[in-house]
Short mmCIF file of C-alpha atoms and ligand atoms in Angstrom, two decimals:
data_model
loop_
_atom_site.label_atom_id
_atom_site.label_comp_id
_atom_site.label_asym_id
_atom_site.label_seq_id
_atom_site.Cartn_x
_atom_site.Cartn_y
_atom_site.Cartn_z
CA GLY Y 1 12.10 28.07 10.27
CA ALA Y 2 10.04 31.18 9.61
CA LYS Y 3 8.36 31.00 13.01
CA ASP Y 4 11.60 30.98 15.04
CA ASP Y 5 13.41 33.70 13.15
CA GLY Y 6 10.53 36.12 12.98
CA ARG Y 7 10.11 38.78 10.38
CA ASN Y 8 13.72 38.76 9.16
CA ASN Y 9 12.91 35.57 7.36
CA PHE Y 10 10.87 37.28 4.67
CA LYS Y 11 14.03 38.05 2.73
CA TYR Y 12 14.34 34.32 1.87
CA PHE Y 13 10.86 34.27 0.45
CA THR Y 14 11.48 33.82 -3.26
CA PRO Y 15 8.89 33.84 -6.06
CA MET Y 16 9.56 30.11 -6.48
CA MET Y 17 8.65 29.40 -2.86
CA ASN Y 18 5.61 31.56 -3.28
CA GLN Y 19 4.55 29.50 -6.28
CA ALA Y 20 5.05 26.24 -4.33
CA MET Y 21 3.03 27.60 -1.42
CA VAL Y 22 0.22 28.72 -3.68
CA GLU Y 23 0.09 25.28 -5.28
CA ARG Y 24 0.20 23.57 -1.93
CA HIS Y 25 -2.60 25.76 -0.62
CA ALA Y 26 -4.67 25.01 -3.72
CA MET Y 27 -4.16 21.29 -3.24
CA GLU Y 28 -5.18 21.49 0.40
CA ARG Y 29 -8.39 23.27 -0.55
CA ALA Y 30 -9.07 20.81 -3.35
CA LEU Y 31 -8.47 17.87 -0.99
CA ARG Y 32 -10.90 19.22 1.60
CA ARG Y 33 -13.49 19.64 -1.14
CA ALA Y 34 -12.69 16.15 -2.46
CA MET Y 35 -13.48 14.67 0.96
CA LEU Y 36 -16.90 16.33 0.94
CA ARG Y 37 -17.61 15.42 -2.68
CA ARG Y 38 -16.31 11.86 -2.28
CA GLU Y 39 -13.88 12.07 -5.18
CA PHE Y 40 -11.75 9.13 -4.00
CA LEU Y 41 -11.78 5.63 -5.38
CA LEU Y 42 -9.81 2.43 -5.12
CA HIS Y 43 -8.08 0.44 -7.80
CA TYR Y 44 -7.07 -3.15 -7.15
CA GLN Y 45 -3.93 -4.91 -8.35
CA PRO Y 46 -3.67 -8.71 -8.29
CA VAL Y 47 -0.93 -10.54 -6.38
CA VAL Y 48 0.02 -13.94 -7.79
CA ASP Y 49 1.81 -17.05 -6.60
CA ILE Y 50 4.98 -16.68 -8.62
CA LYS Y 51 5.37 -20.44 -9.23
CA THR Y 52 1.82 -21.34 -10.26
CA GLY Y 53 0.50 -18.00 -11.47
CA GLU Y 54 -2.50 -18.47 -9.17
CA VAL Y 55 -4.06 -15.20 -8.06
CA THR Y 56 -3.92 -15.17 -4.28
CA GLY Y 57 -4.85 -11.62 -3.40
CA LEU Y 58 -5.31 -7.98 -4.27
CA GLU Y 59 -3.78 -4.72 -3.15
CA ALA Y 60 -6.04 -1.71 -2.72
CA LEU Y 61 -4.49 1.46 -4.18
CA LEU Y 62 -6.05 4.86 -3.57
CA ARG Y 63 -6.83 7.32 -6.37
CA TRP Y 64 -8.27 10.79 -6.44
CA GLN Y 65 -10.59 11.63 -9.33
CA ASP Y 66 -10.38 15.40 -9.54
CA PRO Y 67 -13.16 16.86 -11.74
CA ASP Y 68 -10.67 19.23 -13.44
CA LYS Y 69 -7.35 17.38 -13.30
CA GLY Y 70 -8.50 13.78 -13.72
CA LEU Y 71 -7.01 10.82 -11.90
CA ILE Y 72 -4.34 11.90 -9.42
CA SER Y 73 -1.68 9.50 -8.17
CA PRO Y 74 -1.45 8.76 -4.44
CA SER Y 75 2.22 9.73 -4.28
CA HIS Y 76 1.12 13.30 -5.12
CA PHE Y 77 -1.67 13.77 -2.65
CA ILE Y 78 -1.13 11.30 0.21
CA PRO Y 79 1.80 13.20 1.77
CA VAL Y 80 -0.34 16.38 1.75
CA ALA Y 81 -3.37 14.54 3.12
CA GLU Y 82 -1.15 13.12 5.89
CA ASP Y 83 0.08 16.59 6.89
CA MET Y 84 -3.49 17.89 6.94
CA GLY Y 85 -4.69 15.09 9.21
CA LEU Y 86 -6.96 13.79 6.45
CA MET Y 87 -5.35 10.37 6.21
CA VAL Y 88 -7.09 9.09 9.34
CA PRO Y 89 -10.64 9.56 7.98
CA LEU Y 90 -9.53 8.77 4.42
CA GLY Y 91 -7.73 5.64 5.65
CA GLN Y 92 -10.92 4.59 7.41
CA TRP Y 93 -12.77 4.99 4.11
CA VAL Y 94 -10.11 2.85 2.36
CA ILE Y 95 -10.48 0.08 4.95
CA ASP Y 96 -14.26 0.06 4.72
CA THR Y 97 -14.43 0.28 0.92
CA ALA Y 98 -11.74 -2.34 0.27
CA LEU Y 99 -13.35 -4.83 2.66
CA GLY Y 100 -16.81 -4.14 1.22
CA ASP Y 101 -15.48 -4.83 -2.29
CA LEU Y 102 -13.67 -7.93 -1.02
CA ALA Y 103 -16.93 -9.24 0.45
CA ALA Y 104 -18.53 -8.78 -3.00
CA LEU Y 105 -15.66 -10.69 -4.65
CA HIS Y 106 -15.96 -13.47 -2.06
CA ALA Y 107 -19.66 -13.67 -2.89
CA GLN Y 108 -18.67 -14.09 -6.57
CA GLY Y 109 -16.51 -17.05 -5.58
CA PHE Y 110 -13.08 -15.42 -5.52
CA GLY Y 111 -11.52 -16.41 -2.20
CA LEU Y 112 -8.85 -13.74 -2.31
CA SER Y 113 -7.04 -11.73 0.33
CA MET Y 114 -6.92 -7.93 0.44
CA ALA Y 115 -3.82 -5.86 1.20
CA ILE Y 116 -4.34 -2.33 2.50
CA ASN Y 117 -1.62 0.32 2.81
CA VAL Y 118 -1.65 2.29 6.05
CA SER Y 119 0.03 5.59 6.91
CA ALA Y 120 2.00 6.26 10.08
CA CYS Y 121 -0.68 8.69 11.28
CA GLN Y 122 -3.28 5.90 11.22
CA CYS Y 123 -1.06 3.75 13.40
CA ARG Y 124 -0.29 6.68 15.70
CA ASP Y 125 -3.90 7.79 16.12
CA LYS Y 126 -5.00 6.82 19.60
CA GLN Y 127 -8.60 8.01 19.35
CA GLN Y 128 -9.67 5.86 16.43
CA GLY Y 129 -7.40 2.89 17.20
CA LEU Y 130 -6.34 1.23 13.94
CA ALA Y 131 -6.64 -2.33 15.27
CA GLN Y 132 -10.16 -1.65 16.49
CA GLN Y 133 -11.12 -0.01 13.19
CA LEU Y 134 -9.89 -3.06 11.28
CA ALA Y 135 -11.65 -5.48 13.62
CA GLN Y 136 -14.93 -3.59 13.26
CA ALA Y 137 -14.67 -3.41 9.47
CA LEU Y 138 -13.88 -7.14 9.22
CA ASN Y 139 -16.88 -7.83 11.39
CA ARG Y 140 -19.16 -5.50 9.44
CA HIS Y 141 -18.31 -7.16 6.14
CA GLY Y 142 -18.09 -10.74 7.43
CA ILE Y 143 -14.47 -11.19 6.37
CA ALA Y 144 -12.08 -13.55 8.18
CA PRO Y 145 -9.00 -11.69 9.52
CA ARG Y 146 -6.65 -14.01 7.63
CA HIS Y 147 -7.90 -12.40 4.42
CA LEU Y 148 -6.68 -8.96 5.48
CA HIS Y 149 -3.06 -7.94 4.95
CA VAL Y 150 -1.79 -4.65 6.32
CA GLU Y 151 1.12 -2.99 4.49
CA ILE Y 152 3.41 -0.72 6.47
CA THR Y 153 6.66 1.02 5.50
CA GLU Y 154 10.06 1.15 7.17
CA SER Y 155 9.66 4.82 8.07
CA MET Y 156 6.63 3.91 10.20
CA LEU Y 157 8.74 1.70 12.41
CA MET Y 158 11.00 4.57 13.37
CA ASP Y 159 8.67 7.12 14.90
CA ASP Y 160 6.83 6.59 18.18
CA SER Y 161 7.65 2.93 17.74
CA ASN Y 162 6.29 1.73 21.09
CA HIS Y 163 2.74 2.73 20.32
CA CYS Y 164 3.15 1.54 16.75
CA LEU Y 165 4.56 -1.79 17.96
CA ALA Y 166 1.60 -2.32 20.30
CA THR Y 167 -0.87 -1.49 17.51
CA LEU Y 168 0.80 -3.84 15.05
CA ASN Y 169 0.92 -6.65 17.63
CA HIS Y 170 -2.78 -6.10 18.22
CA ILE Y 171 -3.47 -6.32 14.47
CA ARG Y 172 -1.38 -9.48 14.23
CA ASP Y 173 -3.28 -10.95 17.21
CA LEU Y 174 -6.55 -10.35 15.33
CA GLY Y 175 -5.23 -12.81 12.76
CA CYS Y 176 -4.21 -10.31 10.06
CA THR Y 177 -0.81 -10.45 8.36
CA ILE Y 178 1.62 -7.53 8.47
CA TYR Y 179 3.60 -6.79 5.29
CA LEU Y 180 6.67 -4.58 5.13
CA ASP Y 181 6.29 -2.57 1.91
CA ASP Y 182 9.02 -1.00 -0.27
CA PHE Y 183 11.67 -3.01 1.53
CA GLY Y 184 15.19 -1.68 1.06
CA THR Y 185 14.29 1.95 0.41
CA GLY Y 186 14.03 3.17 4.02
CA TYR Y 187 16.68 4.17 6.51
CA SER Y 188 15.81 2.16 9.60
CA SER Y 189 17.94 -0.65 11.01
CA LEU Y 190 17.34 -4.32 10.29
CA SER Y 191 16.60 -5.06 13.95
CA TYR Y 192 12.97 -4.02 13.41
CA LEU Y 193 12.49 -7.20 11.39
CA LYS Y 194 12.53 -9.28 14.56
CA LYS Y 195 11.08 -6.60 16.86
CA PHE Y 196 7.93 -6.01 14.80
CA PRO Y 197 5.38 -8.73 13.88
CA ILE Y 198 6.24 -8.70 10.18
CA SER Y 199 5.46 -11.88 8.22
CA VAL Y 200 5.99 -10.79 4.63
CA ILE Y 201 8.54 -8.54 2.94
CA LYS Y 202 7.72 -6.71 -0.30
CA ILE Y 203 10.87 -6.19 -2.31
CA ASP Y 204 10.77 -2.66 -3.71
CA ARG Y 205 10.15 -2.16 -7.40
CA SER Y 206 13.41 -0.20 -7.78
CA PHE Y 207 15.41 -3.45 -7.29
CA VAL Y 208 13.25 -5.40 -9.74
CA GLU Y 209 13.28 -2.73 -12.47
CA ASN Y 210 16.79 -3.50 -13.79
CA LEU Y 211 16.60 -7.28 -13.63
CA PRO Y 212 17.90 -9.55 -14.97
CA ASP Y 213 20.83 -7.53 -16.38
CA CYS Y 214 21.88 -5.54 -13.34
CA GLU Y 215 24.09 -7.84 -11.30
CA SER Y 216 24.24 -5.69 -8.20
CA ASP Y 217 20.43 -5.49 -7.98
CA ALA Y 218 20.26 -9.26 -8.53
CA SER Y 219 22.72 -9.75 -5.64
CA LEU Y 220 20.70 -7.46 -3.39
CA ILE Y 221 17.48 -9.31 -4.17
CA ARG Y 222 19.17 -12.65 -3.57
CA ALA Y 223 20.37 -11.43 -0.17
CA ILE Y 224 16.95 -9.99 0.77
CA ILE Y 225 15.23 -13.26 -0.12
CA GLN Y 226 17.76 -15.34 1.84
CA MET Y 227 17.47 -13.06 4.84
CA GLY Y 228 13.66 -13.08 4.73
CA LYS Y 229 13.49 -16.86 4.42
CA SER Y 230 15.93 -17.43 7.27
CA LEU Y 231 13.64 -15.29 9.44
CA GLY Y 232 10.68 -17.44 8.40
CA MET Y 233 9.10 -14.75 6.25
CA LYS Y 234 7.51 -14.84 2.82
CA LEU Y 235 8.49 -12.49 0.00
CA VAL Y 236 6.60 -10.56 -2.64
CA ALA Y 237 8.41 -8.96 -5.58
CA GLU Y 238 6.80 -5.67 -6.70
CA GLY Y 239 6.85 -4.11 -10.14
CA ILE Y 240 7.29 -7.23 -12.30
CA GLU Y 241 6.86 -6.07 -15.88
CA THR Y 242 8.55 -8.77 -17.98
CA GLU Y 243 8.61 -12.56 -18.29
CA GLU Y 244 12.38 -12.43 -17.70
CA GLN Y 245 11.95 -10.64 -14.41
CA GLN Y 246 9.31 -13.14 -13.35
CA ALA Y 247 11.48 -16.14 -14.26
CA PHE Y 248 14.46 -14.65 -12.48
CA LEU Y 249 12.56 -13.89 -9.28
CA GLN Y 250 11.01 -17.34 -9.33
CA VAL Y 251 14.46 -18.95 -9.48
CA LEU Y 252 15.71 -16.69 -6.69
CA GLY Y 253 12.83 -17.94 -4.54
CA SER Y 254 10.33 -15.09 -4.27
CA ASP Y 255 6.97 -16.52 -3.20
CA TYR Y 256 4.65 -13.95 -4.75
CA GLY Y 257 4.76 -11.43 -7.56
CA GLN Y 258 2.90 -8.27 -8.44
CA GLY Y 259 3.24 -5.99 -11.44
CA TYR Y 260 2.05 -4.86 -14.85
CA LEU Y 261 3.04 -8.25 -16.32
CA TYR Y 262 -0.02 -9.70 -14.58
CA SER Y 263 -2.21 -6.62 -14.40
CA ARG Y 264 -2.21 -2.92 -13.73
CA PRO Y 265 -4.31 -1.75 -10.79
CA LEU Y 266 -7.94 -1.83 -12.01
CA PRO Y 267 -11.33 -0.53 -10.87
CA LEU Y 268 -13.47 -3.24 -9.23
CA GLU Y 269 -15.59 -3.98 -12.32
CA ALA Y 270 -12.60 -4.41 -14.63
CA LEU Y 271 -10.78 -6.43 -11.99
CA SER Y 272 -13.76 -8.73 -11.62
CA ASP Y 273 -13.80 -9.28 -15.42
CA TRP Y 274 -10.06 -9.92 -15.37
CA LEU Y 275 -10.56 -12.53 -12.63
CA ASP Y 276 -13.37 -14.19 -14.58
CA LYS Y 277 -11.07 -14.62 -17.57
CA ARG Y 278 -8.37 -16.14 -15.39
CA VAL Y 279 -10.54 -18.78 -13.77
CA GLY Y 280 -8.96 -22.03 -14.81
CA HIS Y 281 -5.65 -20.21 -14.83
CA GLY Y 282 -5.56 -20.30 -11.09
CA ALA Y 283 -8.10 -17.88 -9.62
CA LYS Y 284 -9.92 -19.87 -6.98
CA ALA Y 285 -13.49 -20.54 -8.00
CA GLN Y 286 -14.62 -21.99 -4.69
CA PRO Y 287 -16.67 -19.65 -2.53
CA GLN Y 288 -15.22 -19.28 0.93
CA PHE Y 289 -17.54 -18.92 3.86
CA ASP Y 290 -16.07 -16.90 6.62
CA ILE Y 291 -18.94 -16.67 9.05
P1 LIG K 301 2.97 0.74 -3.01
O1 LIG K 301 2.10 0.32 -1.88
O2 LIG K 301 4.36 0.27 -3.00
O3 LIG K 301 2.19 0.29 -4.31
C1 LIG K 301 2.81 -0.14 -5.49
C2 LIG K 301 2.87 0.96 -6.52
O4 LIG K 301 3.54 0.48 -7.67
C3 LIG K 301 1.50 1.39 -7.02
O5 LIG K 301 1.61 2.77 -7.33
C4 LIG K 301 1.32 0.56 -8.27
O6 LIG K 301 0.41 1.14 -9.19
C5 LIG K 301 2.72 0.58 -8.81
N1 LIG K 301 3.01 -0.58 -9.65
C6 LIG K 301 2.53 -1.84 -9.53
N2 LIG K 301 3.06 -2.66 -10.46
C7 LIG K 301 3.90 -1.90 -11.20
C8 LIG K 301 4.75 -2.19 -12.34
O7 LIG K 301 4.85 -3.30 -12.84
N3 LIG K 301 5.48 -1.14 -12.83
C9 LIG K 301 5.41 0.11 -12.30
N4 LIG K 301 6.15 1.05 -12.86
N5 LIG K 301 4.61 0.40 -11.24
C10 LIG K 301 3.88 -0.59 -10.69
P2 LIG K 301 0.47 3.80 -6.91
O8 LIG K 301 -0.87 3.16 -7.04
O9 LIG K 301 0.74 5.07 -7.63
O10 LIG K 301 0.71 3.99 -5.35
C11 LIG K 301 1.88 4.62 -4.89
C12 LIG K 301 2.01 4.50 -3.41
O11 LIG K 301 0.99 5.25 -2.72
C13 LIG K 301 1.83 3.08 -2.89
O12 LIG K 301 3.01 2.35 -3.10
C14 LIG K 301 1.54 3.35 -1.42
O13 LIG K 301 2.72 3.57 -0.72
C15 LIG K 301 0.75 4.63 -1.50
N6 LIG K 301 -0.68 4.31 -1.35
C16 LIG K 301 -1.57 3.91 -2.28
N7 LIG K 301 -2.80 3.73 -1.75
C17 LIG K 301 -2.69 4.02 -0.43
C18 LIG K 301 -3.59 4.02 0.69
O14 LIG K 301 -4.78 3.68 0.59
N8 LIG K 301 -3.10 4.42 1.90
C19 LIG K 301 -1.79 4.77 2.06
N9 LIG K 301 -1.37 5.14 3.28
N10 LIG K 301 -0.90 4.76 1.06
C20 LIG K 301 -1.34 4.39 -0.18
MG1 LIG K 302 1.76 -1.35 -0.90
MG1 LIG K 303 5.51 -1.14 -2.42
MG1 LIG K 304 6.21 1.67 -3.69
#
């Protein structure tokens, strides 16, 4: 890298790299400002029981509302926020906001669960302690731990895995459920499936996309579902956009489904309206008292 090789490295510094660095720097500045101005918000996407269509939970998905650029997708800014060390405080905000909104939905009679995505740096952070943060937020909002699902990715299981393992065990011991997100897209070995306290596998959208026509993707999904079930896990299929995909995944034995077929991720208000319309189509109308 530039640091090791000293000044000789400047000859590799092309206008294109300069452009990328300028953009990166601009995004870092904009992100710092966004933290101060509170430009972040959450959208929620329903998760349904694939057999009954009953809405069982939501996934909280982070967005950045930039005053100039509009709504920015998390895949653009989360990697930068992670590098800057912003994902620990931002992740804390996600946890608190999602559980606050869930408490409001519970009060409206929707006894749903909430899935939160966490970054490796949140799991790694020893000062804040992810398990403790979650426990405190659950307590603050009066939510039972069984209503909180924590989504991790395969890449998280590879680095500093002993600390990560201890943290995830602690979260599981609280009574929360650990989900393995984007399954099949990472590079780690399958042995983590028994080493880590994972209860649910989310089949990545890239395998669902070409169903039902793509036979190799269908075979892969079949194998993932069989493997998950034989380990006593549940499965969620991501990115379901068509009735055909839903029917296919139901036959293959996926337990839950998520995707544009049911709903796009929505702001809380719109989501609440969507849930109201679906009452009688499965959304639980009984208030659940967690205290
Ligand atoms: P993910 O956790 O795998 O979330 C699913 C992504 O698929 C979401 O993208 C969702 O909008 C999109 N999606 C859902 N259904 C469909 C569908 O039927 N078709 C298509 N084409 N897409 C669908 P989104 O919201 O852009 O989020 C991207 C990723 O950013 C997430 O992937 C997650 O890894 C990450 N992310 C989002 N919010 C957070 C957060 O609060 N913390 C962390 N650490 N990561 C987050
Ligand atoms: Mg997720
Ligand atoms: Mg996913
Ligand atoms: Mg994904």
